[in-house]
PDB file of C-alpha atoms in Angstrom:
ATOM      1  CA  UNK A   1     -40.180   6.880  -5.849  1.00  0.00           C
ATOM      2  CA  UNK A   2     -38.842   3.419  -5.402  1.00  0.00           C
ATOM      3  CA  UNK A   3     -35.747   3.462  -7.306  1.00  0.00           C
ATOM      4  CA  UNK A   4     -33.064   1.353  -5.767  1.00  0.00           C
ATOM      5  CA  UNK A   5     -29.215   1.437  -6.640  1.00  0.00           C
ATOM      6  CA  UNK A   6     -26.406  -0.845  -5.472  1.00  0.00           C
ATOM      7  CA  UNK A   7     -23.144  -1.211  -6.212  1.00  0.00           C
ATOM      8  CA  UNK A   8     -22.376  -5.138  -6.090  1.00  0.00           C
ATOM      9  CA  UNK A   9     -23.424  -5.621  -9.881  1.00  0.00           C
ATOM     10  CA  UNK A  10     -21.511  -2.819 -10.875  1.00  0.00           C
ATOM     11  CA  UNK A  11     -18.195  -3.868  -8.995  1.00  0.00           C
ATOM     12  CA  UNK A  12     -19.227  -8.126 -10.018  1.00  0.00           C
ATOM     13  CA  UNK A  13     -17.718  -7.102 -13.584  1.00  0.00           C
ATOM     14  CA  UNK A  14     -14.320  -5.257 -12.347  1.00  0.00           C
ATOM     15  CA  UNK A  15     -10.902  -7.762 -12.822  1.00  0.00           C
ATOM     16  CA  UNK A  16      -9.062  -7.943  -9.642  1.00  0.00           C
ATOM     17  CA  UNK A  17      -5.806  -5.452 -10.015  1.00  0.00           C
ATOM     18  CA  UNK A  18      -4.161  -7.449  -7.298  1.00  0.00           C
ATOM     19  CA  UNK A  19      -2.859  -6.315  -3.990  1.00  0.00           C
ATOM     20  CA  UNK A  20      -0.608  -7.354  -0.792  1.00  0.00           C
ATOM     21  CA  UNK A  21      -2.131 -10.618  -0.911  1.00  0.00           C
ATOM     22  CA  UNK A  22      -1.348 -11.365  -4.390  1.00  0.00           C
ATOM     23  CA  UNK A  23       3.107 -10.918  -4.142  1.00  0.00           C
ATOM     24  CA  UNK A  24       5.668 -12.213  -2.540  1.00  0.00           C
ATOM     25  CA  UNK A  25       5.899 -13.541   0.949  1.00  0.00           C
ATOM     26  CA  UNK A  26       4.738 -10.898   3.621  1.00  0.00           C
ATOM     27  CA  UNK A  27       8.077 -10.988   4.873  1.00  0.00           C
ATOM     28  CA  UNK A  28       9.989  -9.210   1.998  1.00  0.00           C
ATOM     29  CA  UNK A  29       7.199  -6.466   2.016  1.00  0.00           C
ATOM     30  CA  UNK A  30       7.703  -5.983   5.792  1.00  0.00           C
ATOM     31  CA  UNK A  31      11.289  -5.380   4.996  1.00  0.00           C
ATOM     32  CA  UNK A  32      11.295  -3.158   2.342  1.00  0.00           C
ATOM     33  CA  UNK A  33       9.189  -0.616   4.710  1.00  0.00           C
ATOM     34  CA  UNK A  34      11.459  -0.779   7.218  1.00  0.00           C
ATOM     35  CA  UNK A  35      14.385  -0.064   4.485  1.00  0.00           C
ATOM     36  CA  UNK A  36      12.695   3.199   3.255  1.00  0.00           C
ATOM     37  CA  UNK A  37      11.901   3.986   7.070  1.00  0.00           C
ATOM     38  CA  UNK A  38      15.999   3.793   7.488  1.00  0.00           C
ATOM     39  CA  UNK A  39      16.394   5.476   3.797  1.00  0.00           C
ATOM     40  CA  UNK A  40      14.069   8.509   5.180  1.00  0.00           C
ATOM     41  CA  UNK A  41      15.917   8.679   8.645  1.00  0.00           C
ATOM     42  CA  UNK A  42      19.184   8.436   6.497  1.00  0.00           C
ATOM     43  CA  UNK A  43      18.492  11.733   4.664  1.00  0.00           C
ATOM     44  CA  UNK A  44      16.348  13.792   7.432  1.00  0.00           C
ATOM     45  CA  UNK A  45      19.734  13.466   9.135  1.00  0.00           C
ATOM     46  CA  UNK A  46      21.788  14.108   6.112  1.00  0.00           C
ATOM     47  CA  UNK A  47      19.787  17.369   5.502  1.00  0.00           C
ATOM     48  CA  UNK A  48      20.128  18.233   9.225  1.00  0.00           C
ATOM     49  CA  UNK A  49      16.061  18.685   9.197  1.00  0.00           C
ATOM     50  CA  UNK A  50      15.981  17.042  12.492  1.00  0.00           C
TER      51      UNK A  50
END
């Protein structure tokens, strides 16, 4: 039994769906976590959960 399967040809067909690497500058996705970091601290504290 000498039946061999890979996945590179079946993943050399799939279009790219982009990613980090494909946006904006690094910069304005660093920010925008550390806005919903300060949205989610906003309402734990609102809700008195902490």
């Amino acid at each position: 039994m000498s039946t061999s399967m890979t996945a590179h040809p079946a993943t050399a067909t799939r279009a790219r769906t982009g990613g980090p690497q494909d946006h904006g500058p690094k910069i304005v996705e660093h920010l925008m976590g550390w806005v919903l970091v300060a949205v989610i601290a906003m309402l734990v504290t609102q809700l008195h959960l902490l």
